[in-house]
PDB file of C-alpha atoms in Angstrom:
ATOM      1  CA  UNK C   1       0.000   0.000   0.000  1.00  0.00           C
ATOM      2  CA  UNK C   2       1.609   3.252  -1.166  1.00  0.00           C
ATOM      3  CA  UNK C   3       1.536   6.311   1.098  1.00  0.00           C
ATOM      4  CA  UNK C   4       1.415   9.925  -0.060  1.00  0.00           C
ATOM      5  CA  UNK C   5       1.940  12.898   2.226  1.00  0.00           C
ATOM      6  CA  UNK C   6       0.522  16.232   0.995  1.00  0.00           C
ATOM      7  CA  UNK C   7       2.099  19.394   2.431  1.00  0.00           C
ATOM      8  CA  UNK C   8       1.026  22.969   1.675  1.00  0.00           C
ATOM      9  CA  UNK C   9       4.203  25.006   2.134  1.00  0.00           C
ATOM     10  CA  UNK C  10       4.641  28.739   2.695  1.00  0.00           C
ATOM     11  CA  UNK C  11       7.819  30.181   4.200  1.00  0.00           C
ATOM     12  CA  UNK C  12       8.167  27.297   6.625  1.00  0.00           C
ATOM     13  CA  UNK C  13      11.948  27.103   6.735  1.00  0.00           C
ATOM     14  CA  UNK C  14      12.130  27.466  10.514  1.00  0.00           C
ATOM     15  CA  UNK C  15      10.350  24.168  11.136  1.00  0.00           C
ATOM     16  CA  UNK C  16      10.241  22.100   7.925  1.00  0.00           C
ATOM     17  CA  UNK C  17      13.467  20.136   8.504  1.00  0.00           C
ATOM     18  CA  UNK C  18      12.253  18.722  11.812  1.00  0.00           C
ATOM     19  CA  UNK C  19       8.849  17.901  10.309  1.00  0.00           C
ATOM     20  CA  UNK C  20      10.245  16.189   7.205  1.00  0.00           C
ATOM     21  CA  UNK C  21      12.600  14.092   9.329  1.00  0.00           C
ATOM     22  CA  UNK C  22       9.685  12.898  11.460  1.00  0.00           C
ATOM     23  CA  UNK C  23       7.722  11.981   8.320  1.00  0.00           C
ATOM     24  CA  UNK C  24      10.396  10.411   6.134  1.00  0.00           C
ATOM     25  CA  UNK C  25      11.582   8.105   8.921  1.00  0.00           C
ATOM     26  CA  UNK C  26       8.177   6.356   8.745  1.00  0.00           C
ATOM     27  CA  UNK C  27       7.906   5.981   4.970  1.00  0.00           C
ATOM     28  CA  UNK C  28       9.077   3.217   2.661  1.00  0.00           C
ATOM     29  CA  UNK C  29      11.177   3.855  -0.480  1.00  0.00           C
ATOM     30  CA  UNK C  30       7.988   3.568  -2.572  1.00  0.00           C
ATOM     31  CA  UNK C  31       6.126   6.304  -0.693  1.00  0.00           C
ATOM     32  CA  UNK C  32       6.123  10.019  -1.530  1.00  0.00           C
ATOM     33  CA  UNK C  33       5.959  13.514  -0.036  1.00  0.00           C
ATOM     34  CA  UNK C  34       4.285  16.149  -2.235  1.00  0.00           C
ATOM     35  CA  UNK C  35       5.249  19.710  -1.272  1.00  0.00           C
ATOM     36  CA  UNK C  36       3.228  22.460  -2.954  1.00  0.00           C
ATOM     37  CA  UNK C  37       5.207  25.668  -2.452  1.00  0.00           C
ATOM     38  CA  UNK C  38       3.272  28.933  -2.388  1.00  0.00           C
ATOM     39  CA  UNK C  39       6.304  30.866  -1.240  1.00  0.00           C
ATOM     40  CA  UNK C  40       9.863  30.403   0.014  1.00  0.00           C
ATOM     41  CA  UNK C  41      11.003  33.994   0.366  1.00  0.00           C
ATOM     42  CA  UNK C  42      12.391  33.128   3.810  1.00  0.00           C
ATOM     43  CA  UNK C  43      15.423  31.624   2.080  1.00  0.00           C
ATOM     44  CA  UNK C  44      14.264  28.007   2.392  1.00  0.00           C
ATOM     45  CA  UNK C  45      14.069  27.217  -1.338  1.00  0.00           C
ATOM     46  CA  UNK C  46      17.722  26.066  -1.726  1.00  0.00           C
ATOM     47  CA  UNK C  47      17.313  23.758   1.264  1.00  0.00           C
ATOM     48  CA  UNK C  48      14.112  22.225  -0.145  1.00  0.00           C
ATOM     49  CA  UNK C  49      15.681  21.770  -3.574  1.00  0.00           C
ATOM     50  CA  UNK C  50      18.791  20.131  -2.121  1.00  0.00           C
ATOM     51  CA  UNK C  51      16.728  17.733   0.000  1.00  0.00           C
ATOM     52  CA  UNK C  52      14.504  16.763  -2.941  1.00  0.00           C
ATOM     53  CA  UNK C  53      17.629  16.033  -5.011  1.00  0.00           C
ATOM     54  CA  UNK C  54      18.960  13.737  -2.275  1.00  0.00           C
ATOM     55  CA  UNK C  55      15.658  11.962  -1.523  1.00  0.00           C
ATOM     56  CA  UNK C  56      13.556  10.976  -4.534  1.00  0.00           C
ATOM     57  CA  UNK C  57      10.490  10.536  -2.336  1.00  0.00           C
ATOM     58  CA  UNK C  58      10.198  14.337  -2.076  1.00  0.00           C
ATOM     59  CA  UNK C  59       8.472  16.100  -4.969  1.00  0.00           C
ATOM     60  CA  UNK C  60       8.343  19.910  -5.133  1.00  0.00           C
ATOM     61  CA  UNK C  61       5.501  21.718  -6.915  1.00  0.00           C
ATOM     62  CA  UNK C  62       4.903  25.376  -7.634  1.00  0.00           C
ATOM     63  CA  UNK C  63       1.829  26.352  -5.633  1.00  0.00           C
ATOM     64  CA  UNK C  64      -1.050  28.394  -7.069  1.00  0.00           C
ATOM     65  CA  UNK C  65      -0.486  31.332  -4.720  1.00  0.00           C
ATOM     66  CA  UNK C  66      -4.169  31.478  -3.772  1.00  0.00           C
ATOM     67  CA  UNK C  67      -4.141  30.529  -0.103  1.00  0.00           C
ATOM     68  CA  UNK C  68      -3.850  27.391   1.969  1.00  0.00           C
ATOM     69  CA  UNK C  69      -6.930  25.561   0.607  1.00  0.00           C
ATOM     70  CA  UNK C  70      -5.809  25.875  -3.023  1.00  0.00           C
ATOM     71  CA  UNK C  71      -2.263  25.008  -2.045  1.00  0.00           C
ATOM     72  CA  UNK C  72      -3.409  21.780  -0.382  1.00  0.00           C
ATOM     73  CA  UNK C  73      -5.652  21.059  -3.371  1.00  0.00           C
ATOM     74  CA  UNK C  74      -2.605  21.302  -5.663  1.00  0.00           C
ATOM     75  CA  UNK C  75      -0.624  18.883  -3.505  1.00  0.00           C
ATOM     76  CA  UNK C  76      -3.498  16.414  -3.107  1.00  0.00           C
ATOM     77  CA  UNK C  77      -4.179  16.339  -6.855  1.00  0.00           C
ATOM     78  CA  UNK C  78      -0.610  15.142  -7.487  1.00  0.00           C
ATOM     79  CA  UNK C  79      -0.689  12.366  -4.875  1.00  0.00           C
ATOM     80  CA  UNK C  80      -0.507   8.847  -6.300  1.00  0.00           C
ATOM     81  CA  UNK C  81      -0.715   6.854  -3.061  1.00  0.00           C
ATOM     82  CA  UNK C  82      -3.476   4.538  -1.882  1.00  0.00           C
ATOM     83  CA  UNK C  83      -3.641   6.436   1.427  1.00  0.00           C
ATOM     84  CA  UNK C  84      -3.088  10.205   1.492  1.00  0.00           C
ATOM     85  CA  UNK C  85      -1.895  11.900   4.684  1.00  0.00           C
ATOM     86  CA  UNK C  86      -2.260  15.656   5.125  1.00  0.00           C
ATOM     87  CA  UNK C  87       0.546  17.454   6.901  1.00  0.00           C
ATOM     88  CA  UNK C  88       1.313  20.964   8.055  1.00  0.00           C
ATOM     89  CA  UNK C  89       4.845  22.259   7.595  1.00  0.00           C
ATOM     90  CA  UNK C  90       5.556  22.962  11.246  1.00  0.00           C
ATOM     91  CA  UNK C  91       4.321  20.024  13.336  1.00  0.00           C
ATOM     92  CA  UNK C  92       6.128  16.829  14.385  1.00  0.00           C
ATOM     93  CA  UNK C  93       4.848  13.314  13.693  1.00  0.00           C
ATOM     94  CA  UNK C  94       5.005  10.917  16.613  1.00  0.00           C
ATOM     95  CA  UNK C  95       6.808   7.611  16.178  1.00  0.00           C
ATOM     96  CA  UNK C  96       4.711   4.924  14.446  1.00  0.00           C
ATOM     97  CA  UNK C  97       1.970   7.376  13.409  1.00  0.00           C
ATOM     98  CA  UNK C  98       1.769   5.863   9.916  1.00  0.00           C
ATOM     99  CA  UNK C  99       1.652   2.299  11.197  1.00  0.00           C
ATOM    100  CA  UNK C 100      -1.120   3.088  13.704  1.00  0.00           C
ATOM    101  CA  UNK C 101      -3.241   4.959  11.163  1.00  0.00           C
ATOM    102  CA  UNK C 102      -2.899   2.217   8.547  1.00  0.00           C
ATOM    103  CA  UNK C 103      -4.113  -0.317  11.103  1.00  0.00           C
ATOM    104  CA  UNK C 104      -7.463   1.539  11.262  1.00  0.00           C
ATOM    105  CA  UNK C 105      -7.750   1.386   7.467  1.00  0.00           C
ATOM    106  CA  UNK C 106      -7.891  -2.419   7.656  1.00  0.00           C
ATOM    107  CA  UNK C 107     -11.647  -1.884   7.964  1.00  0.00           C
ATOM    108  CA  UNK C 108     -12.711  -1.449   4.304  1.00  0.00           C
ATOM    109  CA  UNK C 109     -15.583   0.833   5.301  1.00  0.00           C
ATOM    110  CA  UNK C 110     -13.211   3.405   6.809  1.00  0.00           C
ATOM    111  CA  UNK C 111     -12.674   6.182   4.262  1.00  0.00           C
ATOM    112  CA  UNK C 112     -10.724   8.552   6.504  1.00  0.00           C
ATOM    113  CA  UNK C 113      -8.940   8.492   9.848  1.00  0.00           C
ATOM    114  CA  UNK C 114      -8.787  11.366  12.334  1.00  0.00           C
ATOM    115  CA  UNK C 115      -6.279  11.080  15.177  1.00  0.00           C
ATOM    116  CA  UNK C 116      -5.541  13.183  18.213  1.00  0.00           C
ATOM    117  CA  UNK C 117      -2.716  15.672  18.713  1.00  0.00           C
ATOM    118  CA  UNK C 118      -0.900  17.287  21.591  1.00  0.00           C
ATOM    119  CA  UNK C 119      -0.072  21.000  21.651  1.00  0.00           C
ATOM    120  CA  UNK C 120       3.516  22.279  21.419  1.00  0.00           C
ATOM    121  CA  UNK C 121       4.972  25.760  21.619  1.00  0.00           C
ATOM    122  CA  UNK C 122       7.175  27.309  18.951  1.00  0.00           C
ATOM    123  CA  UNK C 123      10.268  25.549  20.307  1.00  0.00           C
ATOM    124  CA  UNK C 124       8.677  22.099  20.085  1.00  0.00           C
ATOM    125  CA  UNK C 125       8.101  21.728  23.820  1.00  0.00           C
ATOM    126  CA  UNK C 126       4.825  19.972  24.638  1.00  0.00           C
ATOM    127  CA  UNK C 127       2.299  22.126  26.469  1.00  0.00           C
ATOM    128  CA  UNK C 128       0.291  20.918  29.471  1.00  0.00           C
ATOM    129  CA  UNK C 129      -3.472  20.871  29.221  1.00  0.00           C
ATOM    130  CA  UNK C 130      -6.064  19.521  26.834  1.00  0.00           C
ATOM    131  CA  UNK C 131      -5.429  17.575  23.639  1.00  0.00           C
ATOM    132  CA  UNK C 132      -6.936  18.617  20.299  1.00  0.00           C
ATOM    133  CA  UNK C 133      -9.756  16.082  20.722  1.00  0.00           C
ATOM    134  CA  UNK C 134     -10.589  17.565  24.113  1.00  0.00           C
ATOM    135  CA  UNK C 135     -10.442  21.156  22.859  1.00  0.00           C
ATOM    136  CA  UNK C 136     -12.751  20.430  19.924  1.00  0.00           C
ATOM    137  CA  UNK C 137     -14.897  17.686  21.461  1.00  0.00           C
ATOM    138  CA  UNK C 138     -13.876  15.671  18.412  1.00  0.00           C
ATOM    139  CA  UNK C 139     -16.168  13.021  17.007  1.00  0.00           C
ATOM    140  CA  UNK C 140     -17.725  12.082  13.687  1.00  0.00           C
ATOM    141  CA  UNK C 141     -21.167  13.210  12.516  1.00  0.00           C
ATOM    142  CA  UNK C 142     -22.120  15.671   9.796  1.00  0.00           C
ATOM    143  CA  UNK C 143     -24.278  17.879  12.048  1.00  0.00           C
ATOM    144  CA  UNK C 144     -21.750  17.919  14.888  1.00  0.00           C
ATOM    145  CA  UNK C 145     -18.950  19.014  12.576  1.00  0.00           C
ATOM    146  CA  UNK C 146     -21.101  21.605  10.883  1.00  0.00           C
ATOM    147  CA  UNK C 147     -21.542  23.251  14.301  1.00  0.00           C
ATOM    148  CA  UNK C 148     -17.923  22.798  15.422  1.00  0.00           C
ATOM    149  CA  UNK C 149     -15.375  21.229  13.114  1.00  0.00           C
ATOM    150  CA  UNK C 150     -13.373  18.275  14.433  1.00  0.00           C
ATOM    151  CA  UNK C 151     -11.460  17.736  11.209  1.00  0.00           C
ATOM    152  CA  UNK C 152      -7.971  19.215  11.443  1.00  0.00           C
ATOM    153  CA  UNK C 153      -6.040  18.326   8.291  1.00  0.00           C
ATOM    154  CA  UNK C 154      -2.704  17.642   9.960  1.00  0.00           C
ATOM    155  CA  UNK C 155      -4.447  14.880  11.959  1.00  0.00           C
ATOM    156  CA  UNK C 156      -6.100  13.255   8.934  1.00  0.00           C
ATOM    157  CA  UNK C 157      -5.507  10.587   6.311  1.00  0.00           C
ATOM    158  CA  UNK C 158      -7.944   9.355   3.669  1.00  0.00           C
ATOM    159  CA  UNK C 159      -8.348   6.807   0.915  1.00  0.00           C
ATOM    160  CA  UNK C 160      -7.521   7.624  -2.697  1.00  0.00           C
ATOM    161  CA  UNK C 161     -11.081   6.656  -3.620  1.00  0.00           C
ATOM    162  CA  UNK C 162     -12.255  10.018  -2.273  1.00  0.00           C
ATOM    163  CA  UNK C 163     -10.331  12.049  -4.862  1.00  0.00           C
ATOM    164  CA  UNK C 164     -13.067  12.159  -7.552  1.00  0.00           C
ATOM    165  CA  UNK C 165     -15.517  13.348  -4.908  1.00  0.00           C
ATOM    166  CA  UNK C 166     -13.398  16.010  -3.180  1.00  0.00           C
ATOM    167  CA  UNK C 167     -11.612  17.510  -6.205  1.00  0.00           C
ATOM    168  CA  UNK C 168     -11.936  20.248  -7.151  1.00  0.00           C
ATOM    169  CA  UNK C 169     -12.660  21.804  -3.765  1.00  0.00           C
ATOM    170  CA  UNK C 170     -15.625  24.225  -4.143  1.00  0.00           C
ATOM    171  CA  UNK C 171     -14.856  27.943  -4.040  1.00  0.00           C
ATOM    172  CA  UNK C 172     -17.230  28.457  -1.080  1.00  0.00           C
ATOM    173  CA  UNK C 173     -15.409  25.848   1.010  1.00  0.00           C
ATOM    174  CA  UNK C 174     -12.887  27.616   3.235  1.00  0.00           C
ATOM    175  CA  UNK C 175     -11.864  24.474   5.142  1.00  0.00           C
ATOM    176  CA  UNK C 176     -10.329  21.708   3.009  1.00  0.00           C
ATOM    177  CA  UNK C 177     -10.124  19.387   6.008  1.00  0.00           C
ATOM    178  CA  UNK C 178     -13.811  19.745   6.875  1.00  0.00           C
ATOM    179  CA  UNK C 179     -14.660  19.077   3.223  1.00  0.00           C
ATOM    180  CA  UNK C 180     -12.584  15.881   3.138  1.00  0.00           C
ATOM    181  CA  UNK C 181     -13.858  14.629   6.493  1.00  0.00           C
ATOM    182  CA  UNK C 182     -17.483  15.183   5.485  1.00  0.00           C
ATOM    183  CA  UNK C 183     -16.922  13.460   2.135  1.00  0.00           C
ATOM    184  CA  UNK C 184     -15.547  10.462   4.019  1.00  0.00           C
ATOM    185  CA  UNK C 185     -18.659  10.360   6.200  1.00  0.00           C
ATOM    186  CA  UNK C 186     -20.964  10.487   3.187  1.00  0.00           C
ATOM    187  CA  UNK C 187     -18.995   7.759   1.385  1.00  0.00           C
ATOM    188  CA  UNK C 188     -18.327   5.477   4.351  1.00  0.00           C
ATOM    189  CA  UNK C 189     -17.028   5.879   7.892  1.00  0.00           C
ATOM    190  CA  UNK C 190     -14.412   7.929   9.715  1.00  0.00           C
ATOM    191  CA  UNK C 191     -12.139   6.145  12.160  1.00  0.00           C
ATOM    192  CA  UNK C 192     -11.131   8.053  15.303  1.00  0.00           C
ATOM    193  CA  UNK C 193      -7.849   7.482  17.123  1.00  0.00           C
ATOM    194  CA  UNK C 194      -7.743   9.061  20.583  1.00  0.00           C
ATOM    195  CA  UNK C 195      -3.982   8.653  20.846  1.00  0.00           C
ATOM    196  CA  UNK C 196      -2.049  11.878  20.049  1.00  0.00           C
ATOM    197  CA  UNK C 197       0.049  11.076  16.979  1.00  0.00           C
ATOM    198  CA  UNK C 198       1.474  14.532  16.288  1.00  0.00           C
ATOM    199  CA  UNK C 199       2.863  17.434  18.188  1.00  0.00           C
ATOM    200  CA  UNK C 200       0.709  20.350  17.017  1.00  0.00           C
ATOM    201  CA  UNK C 201       2.816  23.488  17.067  1.00  0.00           C
ATOM    202  CA  UNK C 202       1.226  26.787  18.109  1.00  0.00           C
ATOM    203  CA  UNK C 203       2.970  30.034  17.182  1.00  0.00           C
ATOM    204  CA  UNK C 204       2.235  33.507  15.832  1.00  0.00           C
ATOM    205  CA  UNK C 205       2.069  32.465  12.157  1.00  0.00           C
ATOM    206  CA  UNK C 206      -0.349  29.532  12.464  1.00  0.00           C
ATOM    207  CA  UNK C 207      -3.037  29.457   9.760  1.00  0.00           C
ATOM    208  CA  UNK C 208      -5.489  27.369  11.806  1.00  0.00           C
ATOM    209  CA  UNK C 209      -6.984  29.247  14.726  1.00  0.00           C
ATOM    210  CA  UNK C 210      -8.380  27.604  17.856  1.00  0.00           C
ATOM    211  CA  UNK C 211     -11.114  30.199  18.388  1.00  0.00           C
ATOM    212  CA  UNK C 212     -14.292  30.897  16.409  1.00  0.00           C
ATOM    213  CA  UNK C 213     -14.672  34.072  14.361  1.00  0.00           C
ATOM    214  CA  UNK C 214     -17.542  36.536  14.762  1.00  0.00           C
ATOM    215  CA  UNK C 215     -21.144  35.325  14.620  1.00  0.00           C
ATOM    216  CA  UNK C 216     -21.652  37.031  11.262  1.00  0.00           C
ATOM    217  CA  UNK C 217     -18.526  35.419   9.839  1.00  0.00           C
ATOM    218  CA  UNK C 218     -19.491  31.966  11.077  1.00  0.00           C
ATOM    219  CA  UNK C 219     -23.053  32.291   9.761  1.00  0.00           C
ATOM    220  CA  UNK C 220     -21.814  33.292   6.312  1.00  0.00           C
ATOM    221  CA  UNK C 221     -19.417  30.379   6.205  1.00  0.00           C
ATOM    222  CA  UNK C 222     -22.036  27.873   7.368  1.00  0.00           C
ATOM    223  CA  UNK C 223     -24.370  28.978   4.559  1.00  0.00           C
ATOM    224  CA  UNK C 224     -21.531  28.397   2.102  1.00  0.00           C
ATOM    225  CA  UNK C 225     -20.887  24.966   3.612  1.00  0.00           C
ATOM    226  CA  UNK C 226     -24.541  23.947   3.205  1.00  0.00           C
ATOM    227  CA  UNK C 227     -24.302  24.786  -0.501  1.00  0.00           C
ATOM    228  CA  UNK C 228     -21.156  22.699  -0.736  1.00  0.00           C
ATOM    229  CA  UNK C 229     -22.853  19.739   0.954  1.00  0.00           C
ATOM    230  CA  UNK C 230     -25.456  19.653  -1.791  1.00  0.00           C
ATOM    231  CA  UNK C 231     -22.649  19.560  -4.349  1.00  0.00           C
ATOM    232  CA  UNK C 232     -20.937  16.798  -2.375  1.00  0.00           C
ATOM    233  CA  UNK C 233     -24.034  14.576  -2.434  1.00  0.00           C
ATOM    234  CA  UNK C 234     -24.364  15.177  -6.178  1.00  0.00           C
ATOM    235  CA  UNK C 235     -20.759  14.113  -6.790  1.00  0.00           C
ATOM    236  CA  UNK C 236     -21.191  10.993  -4.666  1.00  0.00           C
ATOM    237  CA  UNK C 237     -24.265   9.968  -6.673  1.00  0.00           C
ATOM    238  CA  UNK C 238     -22.378  10.534  -9.922  1.00  0.00           C
ATOM    239  CA  UNK C 239     -19.504   8.349  -8.748  1.00  0.00           C
ATOM    240  CA  UNK C 240     -21.883   5.621  -7.630  1.00  0.00           C
ATOM    241  CA  UNK C 241     -23.634   5.706 -10.996  1.00  0.00           C
ATOM    242  CA  UNK C 242     -20.250   5.588 -12.774  1.00  0.00           C
ATOM    243  CA  UNK C 243     -19.214   2.584 -10.678  1.00  0.00           C
ATOM    244  CA  UNK C 244     -22.392   0.715 -11.584  1.00  0.00           C
ATOM    245  CA  UNK C 245     -21.912   1.097 -15.343  1.00  0.00           C
TER     246      UNK C 245
END
């Protein structure tokens, strides 16, 4: 079973070496890491190029320059693995993360896996307190995740079979991870792993925020999500019809 890791990269030179080391140590020679680069003006481009030349599992792409969702979409579209892991550029994978996630995928009905994470500061030191699952009351369920999203991309992996359903990501969808998690629920089941399998780094430049936005902002986004859910169901029906031909 081939593994792909999709990373949306933007000026992540401060942390990317530590993250790539934690990922590559768990992959086989047949696996791949797809890095879509929206920007490397922090001087990290030579380092990324040199590493990709030394390790043929690393593939560098020019990102679309349209934000994190489109950058992840670019990386995901180039993945050729049977199981696709999403990864941020600044976290650290715990030992045996890949092995433990793949074990959940032994159930053929599982279309995606969501695992827990523990918070770290900018230096990589683990922070006391609640895990990501505890902070977000994480569980599956379309309605639950519409109200408060449990799906954090860096804690997710999904089957290749979801690609025709999730791509392209709708313009109204501002959370690629929520979109993928919901698609997995519509197409099958989501497996939950309560064990923290990454260190989730919190610092000033994080894209994902732990707090909600304003009520007006959240209402606008939820209306957009509802429109996307109708599109999702349409795509699923089309794929089912295609599979029955």
